[in-house]
PDB file of C-alpha atoms in Angstrom:
ATOM      1  CA  UNK A  40     316.094 -45.625 142.899  1.00 61.00           C
ATOM      2  CA  UNK A  41     317.014 -43.540 145.928  1.00 69.00           C
ATOM      3  CA  UNK A  42     320.747 -42.966 146.366  1.00 77.00           C
ATOM      4  CA  UNK A  43     321.751 -41.671 149.769  1.00 75.00           C
ATOM      5  CA  UNK A  44     323.986 -38.563 149.840  1.00 77.00           C
ATOM      6  CA  UNK A  45     323.774 -38.236 146.031  1.00 78.00           C
ATOM      7  CA  UNK A  46     325.014 -34.927 144.612  1.00 78.00           C
ATOM      8  CA  UNK A  47     324.320 -34.301 140.903  1.00 78.00           C
ATOM      9  CA  UNK A  48     327.156 -32.947 138.793  1.00 82.00           C
ATOM     10  CA  UNK A  49     324.954 -30.129 137.488  1.00 81.00           C
ATOM     11  CA  UNK A  50     321.491 -28.635 138.045  1.00 79.00           C
ATOM     12  CA  UNK A  51     319.171 -28.375 135.034  1.00 81.00           C
ATOM     13  CA  UNK A  52     317.482 -25.037 134.298  1.00 81.00           C
ATOM     14  CA  UNK A  53     314.667 -24.005 131.953  1.00 79.00           C
ATOM     15  CA  UNK A  54     317.024 -23.038 129.131  1.00 81.00           C
ATOM     16  CA  UNK A  55     318.345 -26.618 128.935  1.00 85.00           C
ATOM     17  CA  UNK A  56     315.082 -27.750 127.348  1.00 86.00           C
ATOM     18  CA  UNK A  57     313.680 -27.066 123.884  1.00 87.00           C
ATOM     19  CA  UNK A  58     310.387 -25.296 124.608  1.00 86.00           C
ATOM     20  CA  UNK A  59     309.453 -24.411 121.039  1.00 89.00           C
ATOM     21  CA  UNK A  60     307.113 -27.364 120.372  1.00 89.00           C
ATOM     22  CA  UNK A  61     305.096 -27.051 123.599  1.00 88.00           C
ATOM     23  CA  UNK A  62     304.972 -23.268 123.129  1.00 87.00           C
ATOM     24  CA  UNK A  63     303.433 -23.675 119.649  1.00 90.00           C
ATOM     25  CA  UNK A  64     300.954 -26.210 121.013  1.00 91.00           C
ATOM     26  CA  UNK A  65     299.975 -23.842 123.820  1.00 88.00           C
ATOM     27  CA  UNK A  66     299.522 -20.885 121.457  1.00 88.00           C
ATOM     28  CA  UNK A  67     297.317 -22.996 119.160  1.00 90.00           C
ATOM     29  CA  UNK A  68     294.936 -23.988 121.940  1.00 87.00           C
ATOM     30  CA  UNK A  69     291.366 -22.756 121.531  1.00 83.00           C
ATOM     31  CA  UNK A  70     289.751 -22.481 124.971  1.00 77.00           C
ATOM     32  CA  UNK A  71     286.063 -23.289 125.215  1.00 76.00           C
ATOM     33  CA  UNK A  72     285.452 -21.505 128.514  1.00 72.00           C
ATOM     34  CA  UNK A  73     286.781 -18.477 130.334  1.00 69.00           C
ATOM     35  CA  UNK A  74     287.602 -18.324 134.022  1.00 68.00           C
ATOM     36  CA  UNK A  75     287.367 -15.150 136.102  1.00 67.00           C
ATOM     37  CA  UNK A  76     289.206 -14.934 139.418  1.00 67.00           C
ATOM     38  CA  UNK A  77     288.404 -12.166 141.900  1.00 66.00           C
ATOM     39  CA  UNK A  78     290.278 -11.548 145.133  1.00 63.00           C
ATOM     40  CA  UNK A  79     288.761  -9.438 147.893  1.00 60.00           C
ATOM     41  CA  UNK A  80     291.176  -8.238 150.533  1.00 59.00           C
ATOM     42  CA  UNK A  81     291.466  -5.371 152.961  1.00 56.00           C
ATOM     43  CA  UNK A  82     295.170  -4.686 153.338  1.00 59.00           C
ATOM     44  CA  UNK A  83     296.935  -3.401 156.411  1.00 64.00           C
ATOM     45  CA  UNK A  84     297.971   0.240 155.976  1.00 73.00           C
ATOM     46  CA  UNK A  85     301.647   0.684 155.147  1.00 81.00           C
ATOM     47  CA  UNK A  86     303.881   2.156 157.800  1.00 85.00           C
ATOM     48  CA  UNK A  87     304.805   5.802 157.157  1.00 89.00           C
ATOM     49  CA  UNK A  88     308.247   6.658 155.782  1.00 93.00           C
ATOM     50  CA  UNK A  89     310.272   9.720 156.670  1.00 94.00           C
ATOM     51  CA  UNK A  90     312.813  11.813 154.791  1.00 96.00           C
ATOM     52  CA  UNK A  91     316.305  10.430 155.365  1.00 96.00           C
ATOM     53  CA  UNK A  92     315.052   6.946 156.205  1.00 95.00           C
ATOM     54  CA  UNK A  93     317.025   4.001 154.801  1.00 94.00           C
ATOM     55  CA  UNK A  94     314.717   1.587 152.983  1.00 94.00           C
ATOM     56  CA  UNK A  95     314.749  -1.195 150.399  1.00 93.00           C
ATOM     57  CA  UNK A  96     313.742  -0.260 146.851  1.00 94.00           C
ATOM     58  CA  UNK A  97     312.266  -2.876 144.519  1.00 92.00           C
ATOM     59  CA  UNK A  98     314.292  -2.143 141.401  1.00 89.00           C
ATOM     60  CA  UNK A  99     312.821  -5.059 139.433  1.00 85.00           C
ATOM     61  CA  UNK A 100     309.238  -6.041 140.294  1.00 84.00           C
ATOM     62  CA  UNK A 101     308.857  -9.768 139.636  1.00 80.00           C
ATOM     63  CA  UNK A 102     307.624 -12.631 141.814  1.00 72.00           C
ATOM     64  CA  UNK A 103     310.548 -14.923 140.962  1.00 76.00           C
ATOM     65  CA  UNK A 104     313.351 -12.588 139.904  1.00 79.00           C
ATOM     66  CA  UNK A 105     312.685  -9.514 142.041  1.00 84.00           C
ATOM     67  CA  UNK A 106     315.581  -7.249 142.966  1.00 89.00           C
ATOM     68  CA  UNK A 107     315.627  -5.147 146.141  1.00 92.00           C
ATOM     69  CA  UNK A 108     318.458  -2.703 146.874  1.00 93.00           C
ATOM     70  CA  UNK A 109     319.109  -0.316 149.740  1.00 92.00           C
ATOM     71  CA  UNK A 110     318.134   3.322 149.199  1.00 93.00           C
ATOM     72  CA  UNK A 111     317.209   6.485 151.062  1.00 95.00           C
ATOM     73  CA  UNK A 112     314.040   8.583 151.045  1.00 96.00           C
ATOM     74  CA  UNK A 113     314.967  12.147 150.041  1.00 97.00           C
ATOM     75  CA  UNK A 114     311.518  13.640 149.465  1.00 96.00           C
ATOM     76  CA  UNK A 115     307.857  12.905 150.197  1.00 96.00           C
ATOM     77  CA  UNK A 116     305.483  14.056 147.466  1.00 96.00           C
ATOM     78  CA  UNK A 117     302.393  14.842 149.527  1.00 91.00           C
ATOM     79  CA  UNK A 118     300.211  15.632 146.495  1.00 92.00           C
ATOM     80  CA  UNK A 119     300.265  12.051 145.196  1.00 92.00           C
ATOM     81  CA  UNK A 120     301.681  10.021 148.099  1.00 91.00           C
ATOM     82  CA  UNK A 121     304.848   9.021 146.220  1.00 95.00           C
ATOM     83  CA  UNK A 122     308.493   9.321 147.237  1.00 97.00           C
ATOM     84  CA  UNK A 123     311.747  10.450 145.679  1.00 97.00           C
ATOM     85  CA  UNK A 124     314.400   7.882 146.550  1.00 96.00           C
ATOM     86  CA  UNK A 125     318.161   7.907 146.100  1.00 95.00           C
ATOM     87  CA  UNK A 126     319.567   4.486 145.192  1.00 93.00           C
ATOM     88  CA  UNK A 127     323.314   4.494 144.743  1.00 89.00           C
ATOM     89  CA  UNK A 128     324.011   7.526 142.546  1.00 89.00           C
ATOM     90  CA  UNK A 129     320.544   7.375 140.926  1.00 91.00           C
ATOM     91  CA  UNK A 130     317.518   9.432 141.944  1.00 94.00           C
ATOM     92  CA  UNK A 131     314.183   7.654 141.497  1.00 94.00           C
ATOM     93  CA  UNK A 132     311.298  10.123 141.387  1.00 95.00           C
ATOM     94  CA  UNK A 133     307.628   9.571 142.242  1.00 95.00           C
ATOM     95  CA  UNK A 134     308.140   6.046 143.549  1.00 95.00           C
ATOM     96  CA  UNK A 135     304.985   4.372 144.860  1.00 93.00           C
ATOM     97  CA  UNK A 136     304.937   3.057 148.431  1.00 92.00           C
ATOM     98  CA  UNK A 137     304.272  -0.482 147.182  1.00 88.00           C
ATOM     99  CA  UNK A 138     307.808  -0.861 145.815  1.00 91.00           C
ATOM    100  CA  UNK A 139     309.467   0.412 148.995  1.00 94.00           C
ATOM    101  CA  UNK A 140     310.060  -1.638 152.108  1.00 91.00           C
ATOM    102  CA  UNK A 141     311.100  -0.584 155.588  1.00 90.00           C
ATOM    103  CA  UNK A 142     314.224  -2.289 156.860  1.00 87.00           C
ATOM    104  CA  UNK A 143     313.522  -4.931 159.474  1.00 83.00           C
ATOM    105  CA  UNK A 144     314.923  -4.151 162.907  1.00 72.00           C
ATOM    106  CA  UNK A 145     313.750  -7.166 164.938  1.00 71.00           C
ATOM    107  CA  UNK A 146     314.988 -10.603 163.897  1.00 76.00           C
ATOM    108  CA  UNK A 147     311.798 -12.598 164.365  1.00 80.00           C
ATOM    109  CA  UNK A 148     311.697 -16.352 163.783  1.00 84.00           C
ATOM    110  CA  UNK A 149     310.921 -17.444 160.232  1.00 88.00           C
ATOM    111  CA  UNK A 150     308.639 -20.343 159.325  1.00 85.00           C
ATOM    112  CA  UNK A 151     309.428 -23.216 156.988  1.00 85.00           C
ATOM    113  CA  UNK A 152     307.989 -22.349 153.588  1.00 83.00           C
ATOM    114  CA  UNK A 153     307.899 -18.604 154.319  1.00 86.00           C
ATOM    115  CA  UNK A 154     308.723 -16.272 151.435  1.00 87.00           C
ATOM    116  CA  UNK A 155     311.721 -14.117 152.288  1.00 90.00           C
ATOM    117  CA  UNK A 156     314.289 -11.724 150.864  1.00 92.00           C
ATOM    118  CA  UNK A 157     317.803 -13.191 150.853  1.00 91.00           C
ATOM    119  CA  UNK A 158     320.990 -11.111 150.833  1.00 90.00           C
ATOM    120  CA  UNK A 159     322.257 -12.326 147.479  1.00 88.00           C
ATOM    121  CA  UNK A 160     324.998 -10.456 145.594  1.00 85.00           C
ATOM    122  CA  UNK A 161     326.756  -7.099 145.059  1.00 87.00           C
ATOM    123  CA  UNK A 162     325.330  -4.895 142.312  1.00 86.00           C
ATOM    124  CA  UNK A 163     328.112  -3.081 140.443  1.00 86.00           C
ATOM    125  CA  UNK A 164     325.797  -0.359 139.093  1.00 84.00           C
ATOM    126  CA  UNK A 165     324.298   0.676 142.425  1.00 82.00           C
ATOM    127  CA  UNK A 166     327.329  -0.376 144.484  1.00 86.00           C
ATOM    128  CA  UNK A 167     324.889  -2.010 146.867  1.00 87.00           C
ATOM    129  CA  UNK A 168     324.037  -5.504 148.015  1.00 88.00           C
ATOM    130  CA  UNK A 169     320.946  -6.999 146.375  1.00 90.00           C
ATOM    131  CA  UNK A 170     318.180  -8.834 148.208  1.00 92.00           C
ATOM    132  CA  UNK A 171     316.461 -11.496 146.097  1.00 91.00           C
ATOM    133  CA  UNK A 172     313.202 -13.392 146.772  1.00 91.00           C
ATOM    134  CA  UNK A 173     313.361 -16.959 147.970  1.00 89.00           C
ATOM    135  CA  UNK A 174     311.936 -19.360 150.498  1.00 89.00           C
ATOM    136  CA  UNK A 175     312.896 -20.833 153.869  1.00 91.00           C
ATOM    137  CA  UNK A 176     313.361 -24.588 153.562  1.00 89.00           C
ATOM    138  CA  UNK A 177     314.129 -25.313 157.193  1.00 90.00           C
ATOM    139  CA  UNK A 178     315.731 -23.907 160.326  1.00 90.00           C
ATOM    140  CA  UNK A 179     318.850 -25.549 161.704  1.00 90.00           C
ATOM    141  CA  UNK A 180     319.594 -26.124 165.386  1.00 89.00           C
ATOM    142  CA  UNK A 181     322.423 -23.562 165.268  1.00 89.00           C
ATOM    143  CA  UNK A 182     319.970 -20.787 164.270  1.00 87.00           C
ATOM    144  CA  UNK A 183     320.907 -20.696 160.604  1.00 91.00           C
ATOM    145  CA  UNK A 184     318.295 -21.171 157.881  1.00 93.00           C
ATOM    146  CA  UNK A 185     318.390 -23.445 154.874  1.00 92.00           C
ATOM    147  CA  UNK A 186     317.073 -21.297 152.006  1.00 92.00           C
ATOM    148  CA  UNK A 187     316.484 -21.469 148.262  1.00 90.00           C
ATOM    149  CA  UNK A 188     316.354 -18.603 145.780  1.00 89.00           C
ATOM    150  CA  UNK A 189     313.340 -18.512 143.478  1.00 85.00           C
ATOM    151  CA  UNK A 190     315.540 -17.590 140.494  1.00 79.00           C
ATOM    152  CA  UNK A 191     315.954 -20.869 138.570  1.00 68.00           C
ATOM    153  CA  UNK A 192     315.349 -22.652 141.892  1.00 69.00           C
ATOM    154  CA  UNK A 193     319.063 -22.706 142.639  1.00 69.00           C
ATOM    155  CA  UNK A 194     320.765 -24.912 145.212  1.00 74.00           C
ATOM    156  CA  UNK A 195     319.764 -24.728 148.864  1.00 81.00           C
ATOM    157  CA  UNK A 196     322.077 -22.557 150.958  1.00 85.00           C
ATOM    158  CA  UNK A 197     322.531 -22.150 154.710  1.00 89.00           C
ATOM    159  CA  UNK A 198     322.528 -18.482 155.740  1.00 90.00           C
ATOM    160  CA  UNK A 199     322.535 -16.436 158.936  1.00 91.00           C
ATOM    161  CA  UNK A 200     319.273 -14.868 160.135  1.00 91.00           C
ATOM    162  CA  UNK A 201     320.688 -11.372 159.549  1.00 90.00           C
ATOM    163  CA  UNK A 202     320.908 -12.175 155.825  1.00 91.00           C
ATOM    164  CA  UNK A 203     317.145 -12.807 155.665  1.00 92.00           C
ATOM    165  CA  UNK A 204     314.112 -10.565 155.805  1.00 91.00           C
ATOM    166  CA  UNK A 205     310.402 -11.458 155.616  1.00 89.00           C
ATOM    167  CA  UNK A 206     309.192 -10.687 152.096  1.00 87.00           C
ATOM    168  CA  UNK A 207     305.988  -9.070 153.292  1.00 81.00           C
ATOM    169  CA  UNK A 208     306.480  -6.007 155.425  1.00 82.00           C
ATOM    170  CA  UNK A 209     305.089  -6.483 158.923  1.00 73.00           C
ATOM    171  CA  UNK A 210     303.713  -3.650 160.992  1.00 67.00           C
ATOM    172  CA  UNK A 211     303.637  -4.581 164.655  1.00 61.00           C
ATOM    173  CA  UNK A 212     302.716  -1.081 165.884  1.00 59.00           C
ATOM    174  CA  UNK A 213     299.224  -1.089 164.381  1.00 57.00           C
ATOM    175  CA  UNK A 214     296.194  -3.074 165.506  1.00 57.00           C
ATOM    176  CA  UNK A 215     293.639  -3.937 162.858  1.00 53.00           C
ATOM    177  CA  UNK A 216     290.742  -1.502 163.024  1.00 53.00           C
ATOM    178  CA  UNK A 217     287.500  -3.477 163.532  1.00 50.00           C
ATOM    179  CA  UNK A 218     285.863  -1.177 160.978  1.00 49.00           C
ATOM    180  CA  UNK A 219     288.211  -2.614 158.335  1.00 54.00           C
ATOM    181  CA  UNK A 220     287.068  -6.190 158.853  1.00 59.00           C
ATOM    182  CA  UNK A 221     284.689  -7.196 156.072  1.00 65.00           C
ATOM    183  CA  UNK A 222     281.465  -8.663 157.428  1.00 69.00           C
ATOM    184  CA  UNK A 223     279.757 -11.657 155.835  1.00 71.00           C
ATOM    185  CA  UNK A 224     277.040  -9.384 154.392  1.00 74.00           C
ATOM    186  CA  UNK A 225     279.605  -6.964 152.960  1.00 76.00           C
ATOM    187  CA  UNK A 226     281.432  -9.918 151.469  1.00 78.00           C
ATOM    188  CA  UNK A 227     278.188 -11.154 149.906  1.00 80.00           C
ATOM    189  CA  UNK A 228     277.525  -7.753 148.327  1.00 83.00           C
ATOM    190  CA  UNK A 229     281.040  -7.687 146.877  1.00 82.00           C
ATOM    191  CA  UNK A 230     280.694 -11.307 145.703  1.00 81.00           C
ATOM    192  CA  UNK A 231     277.417 -10.679 143.908  1.00 85.00           C
ATOM    193  CA  UNK A 232     278.766  -7.434 142.476  1.00 85.00           C
ATOM    194  CA  UNK A 233     281.725  -9.286 140.964  1.00 83.00           C
ATOM    195  CA  UNK A 234     279.482 -11.916 139.368  1.00 84.00           C
ATOM    196  CA  UNK A 235     277.140  -9.277 137.953  1.00 86.00           C
ATOM    197  CA  UNK A 236     280.024  -7.879 135.894  1.00 83.00           C
ATOM    198  CA  UNK A 237     279.789 -10.768 133.450  1.00 79.00           C
ATOM    199  CA  UNK A 238     276.483 -12.617 134.019  1.00 84.00           C
ATOM    200  CA  UNK A 239     272.859 -11.732 134.855  1.00 87.00           C
ATOM    201  CA  UNK A 240     272.303 -12.459 138.552  1.00 85.00           C
ATOM    202  CA  UNK A 241     268.786 -13.649 137.725  1.00 86.00           C
ATOM    203  CA  UNK A 242     270.368 -16.619 135.961  1.00 88.00           C
ATOM    204  CA  UNK A 243     272.701 -17.523 138.841  1.00 87.00           C
ATOM    205  CA  UNK A 244     271.972 -19.901 141.728  1.00 88.00           C
ATOM    206  CA  UNK A 245     273.724 -18.372 144.742  1.00 85.00           C
ATOM    207  CA  UNK A 246     273.979 -20.130 148.113  1.00 85.00           C
ATOM    208  CA  UNK A 247     275.219 -18.293 151.185  1.00 80.00           C
ATOM    209  CA  UNK A 248     276.525 -20.041 154.323  1.00 77.00           C
ATOM    210  CA  UNK A 249     277.366 -17.657 157.172  1.00 69.00           C
ATOM    211  CA  UNK A 250     277.527 -20.251 159.951  1.00 63.00           C
ATOM    212  CA  UNK A 251     280.913 -21.792 159.110  1.00 62.00           C
ATOM    213  CA  UNK A 252     282.954 -21.125 162.227  1.00 57.00           C
ATOM    214  CA  UNK A 253     284.087 -17.507 162.112  1.00 60.00           C
ATOM    215  CA  UNK A 254     283.897 -17.366 158.318  1.00 69.00           C
ATOM    216  CA  UNK A 255     281.452 -17.834 155.475  1.00 77.00           C
ATOM    217  CA  UNK A 256     281.129 -19.667 152.164  1.00 82.00           C
ATOM    218  CA  UNK A 257     279.465 -18.520 148.946  1.00 82.00           C
ATOM    219  CA  UNK A 258     278.692 -20.698 145.957  1.00 85.00           C
ATOM    220  CA  UNK A 259     277.368 -19.575 142.610  1.00 86.00           C
ATOM    221  CA  UNK A 260     276.403 -21.735 139.621  1.00 86.00           C
ATOM    222  CA  UNK A 261     275.143 -20.783 136.171  1.00 85.00           C
ATOM    223  CA  UNK A 262     274.828 -22.549 132.817  1.00 82.00           C
ATOM    224  CA  UNK A 263     278.483 -22.217 131.786  1.00 78.00           C
ATOM    225  CA  UNK A 264     280.353 -21.373 134.973  1.00 80.00           C
ATOM    226  CA  UNK A 265     280.630 -21.518 138.741  1.00 82.00           C
ATOM    227  CA  UNK A 266     282.299 -19.654 141.583  1.00 81.00           C
ATOM    228  CA  UNK A 267     283.121 -20.533 145.171  1.00 81.00           C
ATOM    229  CA  UNK A 268     284.406 -18.006 147.697  1.00 81.00           C
ATOM    230  CA  UNK A 269     285.427 -18.380 151.334  1.00 76.00           C
TER     231      UNK A 269
END
């Protein structure tokens, strides 16, 4: 039954449950079919970084338990497009652009449900504050945001906007080049190419709908599988 204003004495986490039995059951499963998932996407080019620029470095790459700390670009390795980054007293060499993030300068509004980085705690090793991934639950009338960290889905916490940053780096200074937009025909070629990696196209019934608003739909069916793409 619903109890208004109820506050539990403790929050349960994964380690509170014995997972050995379900783990054994899962490992003993013998799947009869195999599913292939392909994702086609043309990404927006990353904004350039400069030597001396203060950035965020993803020290621990993980969807739920990621760890971003402040660092500084000290060298650009033009031969492979990587960066040398100083984080605290440590020098990280040949860091890929994908684990670096420009600091946000404009405090844009955040949407409910948006994935964000939340200023979380002080790291004793780096002597820097750590930004951790989480989600916006709601925005309050006073401008603060009710947020929740992904790590163990901790309690919801109200924080100032300056303690939040969109998880995905936005680049407002670049318009999408029309040549980078995948046409329906290009999408079909990529779709059929993906299917051909594991099944003979002659044995696949493919239907192509290119009159669905501004998009398109592809369906493919064969004797032991199917695929739908939009």
